[in-house]
Each structure stands twice: as structure tokens, then as C-alpha cells.
XYZ file of N, CA and C in Angstrom:
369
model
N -18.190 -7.221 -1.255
C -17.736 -6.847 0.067
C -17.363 -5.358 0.059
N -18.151 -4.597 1.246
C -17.604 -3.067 1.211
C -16.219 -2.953 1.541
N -15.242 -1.817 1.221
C -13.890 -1.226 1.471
C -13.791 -1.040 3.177
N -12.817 -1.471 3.369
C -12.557 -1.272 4.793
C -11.708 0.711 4.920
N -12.698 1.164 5.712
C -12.470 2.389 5.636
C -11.696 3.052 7.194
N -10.148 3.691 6.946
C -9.729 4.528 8.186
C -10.248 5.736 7.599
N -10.663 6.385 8.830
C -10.963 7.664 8.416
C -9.595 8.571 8.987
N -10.278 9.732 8.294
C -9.316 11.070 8.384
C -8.929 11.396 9.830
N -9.655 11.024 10.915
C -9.607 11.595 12.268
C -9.063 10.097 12.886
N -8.488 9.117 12.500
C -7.977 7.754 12.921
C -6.282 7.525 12.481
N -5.790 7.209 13.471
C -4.470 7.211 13.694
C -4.373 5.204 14.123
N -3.617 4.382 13.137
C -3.407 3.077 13.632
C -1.739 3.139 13.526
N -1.618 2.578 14.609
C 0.091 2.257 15.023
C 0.001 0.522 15.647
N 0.732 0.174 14.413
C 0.950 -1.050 13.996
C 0.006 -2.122 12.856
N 0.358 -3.114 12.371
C 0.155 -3.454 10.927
C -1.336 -3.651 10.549
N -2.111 -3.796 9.688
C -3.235 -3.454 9.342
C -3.506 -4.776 7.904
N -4.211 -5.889 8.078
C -4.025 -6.907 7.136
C -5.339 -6.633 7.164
N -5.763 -7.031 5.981
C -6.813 -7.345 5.066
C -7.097 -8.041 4.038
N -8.367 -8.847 3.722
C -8.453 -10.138 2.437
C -8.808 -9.216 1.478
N -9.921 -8.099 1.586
C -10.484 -7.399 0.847
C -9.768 -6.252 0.507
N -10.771 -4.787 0.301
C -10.106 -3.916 0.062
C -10.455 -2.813 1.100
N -8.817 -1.631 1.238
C -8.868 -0.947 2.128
C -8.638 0.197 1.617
N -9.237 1.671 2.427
C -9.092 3.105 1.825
C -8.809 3.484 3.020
N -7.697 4.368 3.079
C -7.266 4.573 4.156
C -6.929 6.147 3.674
N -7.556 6.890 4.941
C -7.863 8.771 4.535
C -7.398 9.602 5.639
N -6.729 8.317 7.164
C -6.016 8.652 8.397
C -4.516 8.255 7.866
N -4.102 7.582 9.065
C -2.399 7.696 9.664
C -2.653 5.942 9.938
N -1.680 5.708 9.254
C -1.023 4.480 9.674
C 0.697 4.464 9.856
N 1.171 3.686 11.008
C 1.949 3.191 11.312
C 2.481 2.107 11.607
N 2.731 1.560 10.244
C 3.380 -0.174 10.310
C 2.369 -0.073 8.843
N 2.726 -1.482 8.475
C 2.667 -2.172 7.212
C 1.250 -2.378 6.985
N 0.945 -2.612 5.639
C -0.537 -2.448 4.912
C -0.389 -3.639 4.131
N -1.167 -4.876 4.600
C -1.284 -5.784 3.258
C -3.135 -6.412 3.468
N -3.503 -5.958 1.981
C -4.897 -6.188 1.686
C -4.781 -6.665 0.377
N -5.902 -6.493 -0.458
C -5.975 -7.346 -1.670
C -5.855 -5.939 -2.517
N -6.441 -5.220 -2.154
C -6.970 -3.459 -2.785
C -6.891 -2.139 -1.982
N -6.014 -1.321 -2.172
C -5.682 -0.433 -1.437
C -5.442 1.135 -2.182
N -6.232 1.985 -1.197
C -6.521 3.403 -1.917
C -6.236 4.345 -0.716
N -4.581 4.709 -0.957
C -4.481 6.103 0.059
C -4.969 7.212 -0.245
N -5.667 7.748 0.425
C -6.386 9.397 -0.003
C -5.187 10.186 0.049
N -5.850 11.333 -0.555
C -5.297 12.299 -0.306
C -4.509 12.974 1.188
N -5.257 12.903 2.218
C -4.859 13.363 2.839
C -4.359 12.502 4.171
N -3.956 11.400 3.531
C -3.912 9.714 4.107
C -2.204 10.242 4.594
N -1.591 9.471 5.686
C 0.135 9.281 5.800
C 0.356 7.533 5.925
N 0.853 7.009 5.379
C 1.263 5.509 5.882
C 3.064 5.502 5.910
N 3.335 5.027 6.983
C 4.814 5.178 7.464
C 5.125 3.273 7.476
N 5.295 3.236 6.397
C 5.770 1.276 6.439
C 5.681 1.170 5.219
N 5.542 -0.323 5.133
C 5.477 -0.995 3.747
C 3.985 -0.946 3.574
N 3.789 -1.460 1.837
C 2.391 -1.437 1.515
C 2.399 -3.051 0.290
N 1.496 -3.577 0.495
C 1.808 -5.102 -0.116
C 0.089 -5.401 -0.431
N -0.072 -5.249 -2.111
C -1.709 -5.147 -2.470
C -1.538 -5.514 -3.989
N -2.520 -6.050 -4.236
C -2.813 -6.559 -5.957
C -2.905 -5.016 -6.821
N -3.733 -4.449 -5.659
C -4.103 -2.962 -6.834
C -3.278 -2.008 -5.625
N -2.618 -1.013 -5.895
C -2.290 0.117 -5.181
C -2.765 1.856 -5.631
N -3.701 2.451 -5.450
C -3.347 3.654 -5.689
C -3.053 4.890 -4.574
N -2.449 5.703 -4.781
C -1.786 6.341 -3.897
C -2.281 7.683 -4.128
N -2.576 8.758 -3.387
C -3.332 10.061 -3.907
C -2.217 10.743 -2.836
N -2.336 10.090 -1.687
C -1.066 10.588 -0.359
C 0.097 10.442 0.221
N 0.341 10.588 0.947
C 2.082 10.105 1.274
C 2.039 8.556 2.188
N 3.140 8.228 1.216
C 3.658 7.118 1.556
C 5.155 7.058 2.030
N 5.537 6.407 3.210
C 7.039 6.514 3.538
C 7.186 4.996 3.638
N 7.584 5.018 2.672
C 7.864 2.804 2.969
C 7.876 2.499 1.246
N 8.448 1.339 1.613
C 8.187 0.587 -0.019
C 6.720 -0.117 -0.372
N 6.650 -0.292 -1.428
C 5.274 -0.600 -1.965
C 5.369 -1.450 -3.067
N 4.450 -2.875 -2.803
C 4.665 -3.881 -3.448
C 3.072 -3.968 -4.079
N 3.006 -4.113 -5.370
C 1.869 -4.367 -6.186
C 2.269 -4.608 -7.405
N 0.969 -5.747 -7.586
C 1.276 -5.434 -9.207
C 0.346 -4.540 -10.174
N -0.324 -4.023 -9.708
C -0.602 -2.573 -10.317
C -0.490 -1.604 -9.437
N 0.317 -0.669 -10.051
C 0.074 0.471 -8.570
C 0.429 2.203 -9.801
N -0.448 2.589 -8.915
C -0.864 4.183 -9.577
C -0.620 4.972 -8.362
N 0.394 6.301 -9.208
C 0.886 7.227 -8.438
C 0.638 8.614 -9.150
N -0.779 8.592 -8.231
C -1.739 9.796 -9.311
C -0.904 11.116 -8.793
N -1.204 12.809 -8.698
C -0.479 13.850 -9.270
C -0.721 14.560 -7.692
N -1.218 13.991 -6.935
C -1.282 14.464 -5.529
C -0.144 13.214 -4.368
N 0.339 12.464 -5.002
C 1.000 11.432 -4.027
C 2.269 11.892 -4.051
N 2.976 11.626 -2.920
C 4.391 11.976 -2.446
C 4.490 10.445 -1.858
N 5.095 10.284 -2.634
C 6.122 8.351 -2.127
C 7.358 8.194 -1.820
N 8.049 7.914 -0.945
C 9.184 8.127 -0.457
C 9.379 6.413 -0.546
N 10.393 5.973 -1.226
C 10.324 4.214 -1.027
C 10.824 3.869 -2.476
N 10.792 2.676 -2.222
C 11.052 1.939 -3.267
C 9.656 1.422 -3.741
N 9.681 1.147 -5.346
C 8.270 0.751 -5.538
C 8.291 -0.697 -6.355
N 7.873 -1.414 -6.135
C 7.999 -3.063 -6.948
C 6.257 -3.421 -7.174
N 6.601 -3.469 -8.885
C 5.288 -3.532 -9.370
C 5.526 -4.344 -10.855
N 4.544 -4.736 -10.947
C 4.443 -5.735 -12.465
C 3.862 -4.405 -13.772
N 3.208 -3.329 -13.078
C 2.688 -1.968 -13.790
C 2.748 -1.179 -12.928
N 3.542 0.264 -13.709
C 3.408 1.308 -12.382
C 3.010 2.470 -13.789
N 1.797 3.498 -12.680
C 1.750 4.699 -13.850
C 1.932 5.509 -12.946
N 2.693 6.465 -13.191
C 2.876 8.004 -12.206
C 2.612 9.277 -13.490
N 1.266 9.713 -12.544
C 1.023 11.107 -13.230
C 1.808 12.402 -13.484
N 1.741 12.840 -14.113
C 2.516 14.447 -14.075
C 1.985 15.173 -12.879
N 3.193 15.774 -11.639
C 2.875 16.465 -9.834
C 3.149 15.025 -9.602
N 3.369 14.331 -9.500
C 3.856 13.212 -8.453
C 5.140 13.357 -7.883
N 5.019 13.285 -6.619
C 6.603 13.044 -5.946
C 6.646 11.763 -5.657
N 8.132 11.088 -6.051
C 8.453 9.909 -6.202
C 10.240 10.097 -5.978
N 10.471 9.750 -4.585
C 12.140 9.298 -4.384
C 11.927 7.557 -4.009
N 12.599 7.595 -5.112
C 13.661 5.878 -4.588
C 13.254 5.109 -6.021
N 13.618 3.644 -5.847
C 13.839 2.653 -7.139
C 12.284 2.228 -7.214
N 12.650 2.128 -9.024
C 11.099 1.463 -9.482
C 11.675 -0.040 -9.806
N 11.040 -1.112 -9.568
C 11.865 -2.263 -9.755
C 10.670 -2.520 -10.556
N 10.548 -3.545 -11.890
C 9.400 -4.288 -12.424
C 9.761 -6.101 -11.751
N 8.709 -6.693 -11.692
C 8.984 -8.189 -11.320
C 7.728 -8.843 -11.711
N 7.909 -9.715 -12.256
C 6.545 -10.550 -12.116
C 5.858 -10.945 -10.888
N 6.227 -11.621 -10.179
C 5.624 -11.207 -9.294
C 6.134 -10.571 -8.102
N 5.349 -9.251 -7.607
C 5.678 -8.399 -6.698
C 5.640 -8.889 -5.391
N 4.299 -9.495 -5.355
C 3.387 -9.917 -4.221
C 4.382 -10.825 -3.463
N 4.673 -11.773 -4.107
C 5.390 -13.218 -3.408
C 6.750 -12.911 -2.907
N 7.771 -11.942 -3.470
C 8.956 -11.883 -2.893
C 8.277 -10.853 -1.327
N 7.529 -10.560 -1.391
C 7.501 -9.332 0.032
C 7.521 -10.110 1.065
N 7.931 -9.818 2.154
C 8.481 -10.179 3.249
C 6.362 -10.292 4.001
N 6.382 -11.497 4.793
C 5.119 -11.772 5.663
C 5.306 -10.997 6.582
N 3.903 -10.926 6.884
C 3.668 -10.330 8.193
C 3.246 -11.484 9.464
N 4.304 -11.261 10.304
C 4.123 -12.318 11.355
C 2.095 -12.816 11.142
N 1.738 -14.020 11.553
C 0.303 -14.254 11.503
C -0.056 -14.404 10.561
N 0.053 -13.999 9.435
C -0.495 -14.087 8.188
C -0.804 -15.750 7.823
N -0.432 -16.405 8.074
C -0.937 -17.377 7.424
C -1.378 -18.645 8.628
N -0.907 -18.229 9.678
C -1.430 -19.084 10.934
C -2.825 -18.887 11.225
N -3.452 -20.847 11.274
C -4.853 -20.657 11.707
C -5.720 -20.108 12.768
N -5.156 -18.865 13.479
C -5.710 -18.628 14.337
C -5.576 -16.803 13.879
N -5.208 -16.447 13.043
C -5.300 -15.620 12.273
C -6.267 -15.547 11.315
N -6.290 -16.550 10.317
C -7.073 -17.007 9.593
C -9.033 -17.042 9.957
N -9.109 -17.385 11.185
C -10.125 -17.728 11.976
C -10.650 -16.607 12.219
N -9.634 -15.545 12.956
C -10.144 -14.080 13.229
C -10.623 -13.395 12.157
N -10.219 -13.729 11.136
C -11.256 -13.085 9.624
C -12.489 -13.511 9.422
């Protein structure tokens, strides 16, 4: 399955779910939960972020739940980060708590719909 792609010139205000994986290189506003998730560089997400894989190249203002998540030498993360593995490169900006948990995924708070069949259906 291809990456679900925002581009650079796309602005979403409000939450953004996905089964697969998402690269997001615009503006989001509200929460990010996919399976695989890759902020670009020149990406902003203002919410939470809730993904099996996380890497981050851009700014993030929210907490971020994965259990792998990479905070390569161009990302500025403002949040708390809860991960089962976290690597942060040398140039990373990083304010707030690194928590480890087994699992990350399951304590994060749902996103209304998420699991109702008429949600489900729309995928």
C-alpha cells in the first residue's frame, strides 16, 4: 500500500487517522494516528501523534506515542515523548519527558470513531 501523502502547500485542521502509512510535508492541526508516520522537514503538526514507527525530521507541538520513534537532527519536538525505543540525533530539539513503556500505543487516549463500524466502513 502507497504512503498517504500531505503535501507542503496543504494545511488539515482537525484529526487525520490512518491504517497505513502517512508522510506528512504540510500543516496539521489535531491529532495523527496511522500505523507509520514520517514528518518532513518542513512538516508543522500541532497535536498528538500515535504510530508503530514515528520519524520526525519537523516540528512537532504535541506528545508522541510510538514504539519506535526517531528524532533525526532537523526535528524540533515540543511534547512529551512515550516510546518502547527512542533515538535522537545530535541538532535535535527536544523539550519535555521521555517516558519508556511497553506498550505506548494502548495507553493513548482514542480518537472519537476509531473503532465504530461506520468508521471502519469508510476505510
Amino acid at each position: 500500500m502507497a504512503p498517504s501523502i500531505i503535501g507542503e502547500d496543504l494545511t488539515v485542521t482537525g484529526n487525520v487517522l490512518s491504517r497505513g502509512e502517512v508522510q506528512v510535508d504540510g500543516q496539521i492541526q489535531g491529532d495523527v494516528h496511522c500505523s507509520s508516520l514520517i514528518v518532513g522537514e518542513k512538516a508543522q503538526i500541532t497535536g498528538g501523534i500515535v504510530a508503530e514507527d514515528v520519524i520526525v525530521r519537523g516540528r512537532v507541538m504535541g506528545s508522541v506515542r510510538g514504539n519506535r520513534v526517531t528524532l533525526q537532527a532537523s526535528s524540533h519536538v515540543e511534547g512529551d515523548v512515550f516510546h518502547k525505543s527512542l533515538a535522537i540525533e545530535q541538532g535535535a530539539f527536544f523539550e519535555g519527558k521521555s517516558r519508556r513503556s511497553e506498550d505506548p500505543i494502548a495507553t493513548a487516549p482514542r480518537l472519537e470513531g476509531m473503532n465504530s463500524p461506520s468508521s471502519q466502513a469508510a476505510e
